[in-house]
Amino acid sequence: NAGVMQNPRHLVRRRGQEARLRCSPMKGHSHVYWYRQLPEEGLKFMVYLQKENIIDESGMPKERFSAEFPKEGPSILRIQQVVRGDSAAYFCASSSGLFNEQFFGPGTRLTVL
Amino acid sequence: DQQVKQNSPSLSVQEGRISILNCDYTNSMFDYFLWYKKYPAEGPTFLISISSIKDKNEDGRFTVFLNKSAKHLSLHIVPSQPGDSAVYFCAASARAGANNLFFGTGTRLTVIP
């Protein structure tokens, strides 16, 4: 089953450390989206990438957050100098770009101590 | 600014009866709508979608209705089964093709055996 893969599934960081979240899209998908879900809330769009390009980063916090989707390898969501408010579930989704159906990975649950 | 709203945080239904989940949106540019189902500690799973050129789409036990003039859509599940118990998210996007999704806050459906 070549679904969307995310790792790690759980990540614990202390305040000030860096968090790196990885996402491998479904086979044949070249569009990757990152979403964040805070407790008791819906998913909020963060960034949309295609291979080597950021298409839309309107949902990304202006500081400490960055994302990339290199030519080879998974997409990476990087959070520098994490704070407690970054604790959330981060979901990656991919699509073929032809339809709107986005297929989601299992998520990475980030806990900042 | 919540552009997609699910005003019922929870819904309980007897097994075999119909479940109706509602969703409202404010952005008239939205032209594609999706429903996702989510179990705890998993990513959302795509259920069914509808384009703004239609007012109904059916897939097995799941039917989505769209009322563009009211900016309202609903998901009907009939007959409801205990395995349908999950959180259901409504999502919308503004363009056909690859684009970010705006999610509602979810409705927790419990199907009572």
Short mmCIF file of C-alpha atoms in Angstrom, two decimals:
data_model
loop_
_atom_site.label_atom_id
_atom_site.label_comp_id
_atom_site.label_asym_id
_atom_site.label_seq_id
_atom_site.Cartn_x
_atom_site.Cartn_y
_atom_site.Cartn_z
CA ASN A 1 0.00 0.00 0.00
CA ALA A 2 1.90 3.04 -1.25
CA GLY A 3 -0.01 5.61 0.75
CA VAL A 4 1.29 8.88 2.13
CA MET A 5 4.03 8.20 4.65
CA GLN A 6 4.95 10.49 7.50
CA ASN A 7 7.68 10.12 10.05
CA PRO A 8 8.17 10.26 12.86
CA ARG A 9 4.65 9.54 14.11
CA HIS A 10 5.46 11.12 17.45
CA LEU A 11 8.11 13.71 18.17
CA VAL A 12 8.99 15.25 21.52
CA ARG A 13 11.13 18.35 21.65
CA ARG A 14 12.15 20.78 24.36
CA ARG A 15 11.58 24.48 23.90
CA GLY A 16 14.25 25.98 21.64
CA GLN A 17 15.06 22.77 19.78
CA GLU A 18 14.40 22.08 16.12
CA ALA A 19 11.72 19.75 14.78
CA ARG A 20 11.93 18.08 11.38
CA LEU A 21 8.86 16.37 10.00
CA ARG A 22 9.06 14.20 6.89
CA CYS A 23 6.46 13.33 4.29
CA SER A 24 6.68 10.95 1.35
CA PRO A 25 3.75 11.44 -1.03
CA MET A 26 1.82 8.69 -2.72
CA LYS A 27 3.49 7.18 -5.74
CA GLY A 28 2.83 9.33 -8.77
CA HIS A 29 1.87 12.40 -6.74
CA SER A 30 3.94 15.52 -7.17
CA HIS A 31 1.85 17.91 -5.06
CA VAL A 32 2.34 18.04 -1.31
CA TYR A 33 0.37 19.98 1.30
CA TRP A 34 1.04 20.46 4.98
CA TYR A 35 -1.73 21.08 7.50
CA ARG A 36 -1.70 21.62 11.25
CA GLN A 37 -4.41 20.56 13.66
CA LEU A 38 -4.50 22.12 17.10
CA PRO A 39 -6.49 20.35 19.83
CA GLU A 40 -10.27 20.55 19.30
CA GLU A 41 -9.84 22.38 16.00
CA GLY A 42 -10.02 21.55 12.31
CA LEU A 43 -7.04 21.24 10.04
CA LYS A 44 -5.45 24.50 8.97
CA PHE A 45 -3.55 24.80 5.70
CA MET A 46 0.11 25.74 6.02
CA VAL A 47 1.94 25.29 2.72
CA TYR A 48 1.59 23.74 -0.73
CA LEU A 49 4.63 22.52 -2.63
CA GLN A 50 5.49 20.86 -5.88
CA LYS A 51 8.87 19.35 -6.58
CA GLU A 52 11.50 22.00 -5.77
CA ASN A 53 8.90 24.78 -5.63
CA ILE A 54 6.79 26.41 -2.96
CA ILE A 55 3.48 27.24 -4.62
CA ASP A 56 1.53 28.71 -1.72
CA GLU A 57 2.83 29.37 1.78
CA SER A 58 0.07 31.70 2.89
CA GLY A 59 -0.70 29.55 5.94
CA MET A 60 2.85 29.34 7.25
CA PRO A 61 3.87 31.39 10.28
CA LYS A 62 6.30 34.06 9.14
CA GLU A 63 9.10 33.01 11.45
CA ARG A 64 10.70 29.71 12.49
CA PHE A 65 8.74 27.58 9.97
CA SER A 66 10.03 26.44 6.60
CA ALA A 67 9.20 23.71 4.12
CA GLU A 68 10.88 22.09 1.17
CA PHE A 69 10.16 19.37 -1.35
CA PRO A 70 13.47 18.51 -3.05
CA LYS A 71 13.86 16.80 -6.37
CA GLU A 72 14.82 13.61 -4.58
CA GLY A 73 13.52 12.52 -1.22
CA PRO A 74 10.63 13.46 1.04
CA SER A 75 9.11 16.82 1.77
CA ILE A 76 10.39 18.33 5.02
CA LEU A 77 8.58 20.68 7.37
CA ARG A 78 11.11 22.32 9.65
CA ILE A 79 10.30 24.22 12.82
CA GLN A 80 13.16 26.05 14.44
CA GLN A 81 13.31 27.04 18.11
CA VAL A 82 10.06 25.31 18.95
CA VAL A 83 7.68 26.76 21.53
CA ARG A 84 4.87 25.08 23.48
CA GLY A 85 2.30 26.58 21.11
CA ASP A 86 3.79 24.50 18.28
CA SER A 87 2.46 21.34 19.94
CA ALA A 88 -0.06 19.94 17.45
CA ALA A 89 -0.69 17.20 14.92
CA TYR A 90 0.93 17.96 11.58
CA PHE A 91 -0.58 16.25 8.56
CA CYS A 92 0.83 15.91 5.10
CA ALA A 93 -1.37 15.29 2.07
CA SER A 94 -0.57 14.62 -1.55
CA SER A 95 -2.45 14.81 -4.81
CA SER A 96 -1.76 14.19 -8.44
CA GLY A 97 -2.72 17.76 -9.15
CA LEU A 98 -5.42 16.76 -11.56
CA PHE A 99 -8.23 16.42 -9.02
CA ASN A 100 -8.96 17.94 -5.68
CA GLU A 101 -8.85 14.71 -3.72
CA GLN A 102 -5.96 15.01 -1.32
CA PHE A 103 -4.82 11.87 0.41
CA PHE A 104 -3.52 12.28 3.92
CA GLY A 105 -0.77 10.64 5.86
CA PRO A 106 -1.18 9.46 9.46
CA GLY A 107 0.28 12.64 10.88
CA THR A 108 3.15 13.55 13.19
CA ARG A 109 2.21 14.49 16.72
CA LEU A 110 4.63 17.09 17.99
CA THR A 111 4.87 17.69 21.71
CA VAL A 112 6.98 20.56 22.98
CA LEU A 113 7.98 20.29 26.63
CA ASP B 1 -11.82 33.70 10.07
CA GLN B 2 -13.60 30.35 9.76
CA GLN B 3 -14.74 30.09 6.14
CA VAL B 4 -16.10 26.58 6.57
CA LYS B 5 -18.29 25.89 9.56
CA GLN B 6 -19.66 22.76 11.13
CA ASN B 7 -21.91 24.00 13.88
CA SER B 8 -22.69 20.64 15.44
CA PRO B 9 -19.67 19.32 17.33
CA SER B 10 -21.34 15.96 17.90
CA LEU B 11 -24.18 13.76 16.68
CA SER B 12 -25.53 10.45 17.98
CA VAL B 13 -27.59 8.14 15.78
CA GLN B 14 -29.04 4.66 16.19
CA GLU B 15 -27.60 1.94 14.01
CA GLY B 16 -29.62 1.56 10.80
CA ARG B 17 -30.96 5.11 10.87
CA ILE B 18 -29.84 8.05 8.75
CA SER B 19 -26.98 10.32 9.84
CA ILE B 20 -27.06 13.88 8.50
CA LEU B 21 -23.99 16.03 8.95
CA ASN B 22 -24.17 19.69 8.00
CA CYS B 23 -21.65 22.22 6.78
CA ASP B 24 -21.88 25.91 5.88
CA TYR B 25 -19.40 28.07 4.04
CA THR B 26 -18.98 31.79 3.54
CA ASN B 27 -16.64 32.10 0.57
CA SER B 28 -18.62 32.23 -2.70
CA MET B 29 -15.42 31.39 -4.60
CA PHE B 30 -15.45 27.83 -3.25
CA ASP B 31 -16.36 25.48 -6.06
CA TYR B 32 -15.31 22.06 -4.83
CA PHE B 33 -16.32 20.39 -1.60
CA LEU B 34 -15.13 17.25 0.14
CA TRP B 35 -15.95 15.17 3.18
CA TYR B 36 -13.27 13.39 5.16
CA LYS B 37 -13.60 10.89 7.96
CA LYS B 38 -11.04 10.74 10.74
CA TYR B 39 -10.36 8.17 13.43
CA PRO B 40 -8.23 9.06 16.47
CA ALA B 41 -4.48 9.04 15.84
CA GLU B 42 -4.98 8.63 12.09
CA GLY B 43 -5.02 10.97 9.14
CA PRO B 44 -8.28 12.05 7.46
CA THR B 45 -9.65 9.60 4.91
CA PHE B 46 -11.37 10.94 1.81
CA LEU B 47 -15.03 9.95 1.60
CA ILE B 48 -16.85 11.81 -1.12
CA SER B 49 -16.71 15.07 -3.03
CA ILE B 50 -18.95 17.32 -5.08
CA SER B 51 -18.33 20.03 -7.65
CA SER B 52 -20.35 23.24 -7.61
CA ILE B 53 -21.89 22.32 -10.97
CA LYS B 54 -23.81 19.51 -9.24
CA ASP B 55 -26.25 19.49 -6.37
CA LYS B 56 -25.94 15.84 -5.42
CA ASN B 57 -23.37 13.09 -5.51
CA GLU B 58 -23.89 9.57 -4.29
CA ASP B 59 -21.47 6.78 -3.46
CA GLY B 60 -22.93 3.73 -1.80
CA ARG B 61 -24.30 4.65 1.62
CA PHE B 62 -22.92 8.19 1.35
CA THR B 63 -24.66 11.07 -0.41
CA VAL B 64 -23.56 14.70 -0.42
CA PHE B 65 -26.03 17.48 -1.18
CA LEU B 66 -24.98 20.99 -2.15
CA ASN B 67 -27.19 24.08 -1.93
CA LYS B 68 -25.15 26.86 -3.50
CA SER B 69 -27.67 29.63 -2.87
CA ALA B 70 -27.63 28.81 0.85
CA LYS B 71 -23.90 28.04 0.86
CA HIS B 72 -24.73 24.81 2.60
CA LEU B 73 -23.85 21.19 2.11
CA SER B 74 -24.75 18.03 3.94
CA LEU B 75 -23.54 14.45 4.12
CA HIS B 76 -26.14 11.71 4.48
CA ILE B 77 -25.13 8.26 5.65
CA VAL B 78 -27.79 5.59 5.36
CA PRO B 79 -27.99 3.13 6.92
CA SER B 80 -25.59 4.18 9.65
CA GLN B 81 -23.26 1.52 11.02
CA PRO B 82 -21.21 1.43 14.24
CA GLY B 83 -18.02 1.52 12.13
CA ASP B 84 -19.10 4.95 10.88
CA SER B 85 -18.37 6.37 14.33
CA ALA B 86 -15.61 8.93 13.73
CA VAL B 87 -15.05 12.66 13.30
CA TYR B 88 -16.27 13.98 9.96
CA PHE B 89 -14.68 17.04 8.40
CA CYS B 90 -16.14 19.15 5.64
CA ALA B 91 -13.59 20.85 3.37
CA ALA B 92 -13.74 23.30 0.49
CA SER B 93 -11.43 24.70 -2.16
CA ALA B 94 -11.62 27.66 -4.50
CA ARG B 95 -10.38 26.18 -7.75
CA ALA B 96 -10.49 22.91 -9.53
CA GLY B 97 -7.13 21.25 -9.59
CA ALA B 98 -4.50 21.24 -6.94
CA ASN B 99 -5.33 23.79 -4.30
CA ASN B 100 -5.37 24.07 -0.55
CA LEU B 101 -8.41 22.97 1.41
CA PHE B 102 -10.29 24.92 4.04
CA PHE B 103 -11.60 22.61 6.75
CA GLY B 104 -14.47 22.87 9.17
CA THR B 105 -13.93 22.03 12.83
CA GLY B 106 -15.50 18.59 12.52
CA THR B 107 -18.54 16.71 13.80
CA ARG B 108 -18.08 13.66 15.99
CA LEU B 109 -20.57 11.00 14.89
CA THR B 110 -21.45 8.19 17.26
CA VAL B 111 -23.54 5.35 15.89
CA ILE B 112 -25.18 3.45 18.72
CA PRO B 113 -25.60 -0.29 18.15
#
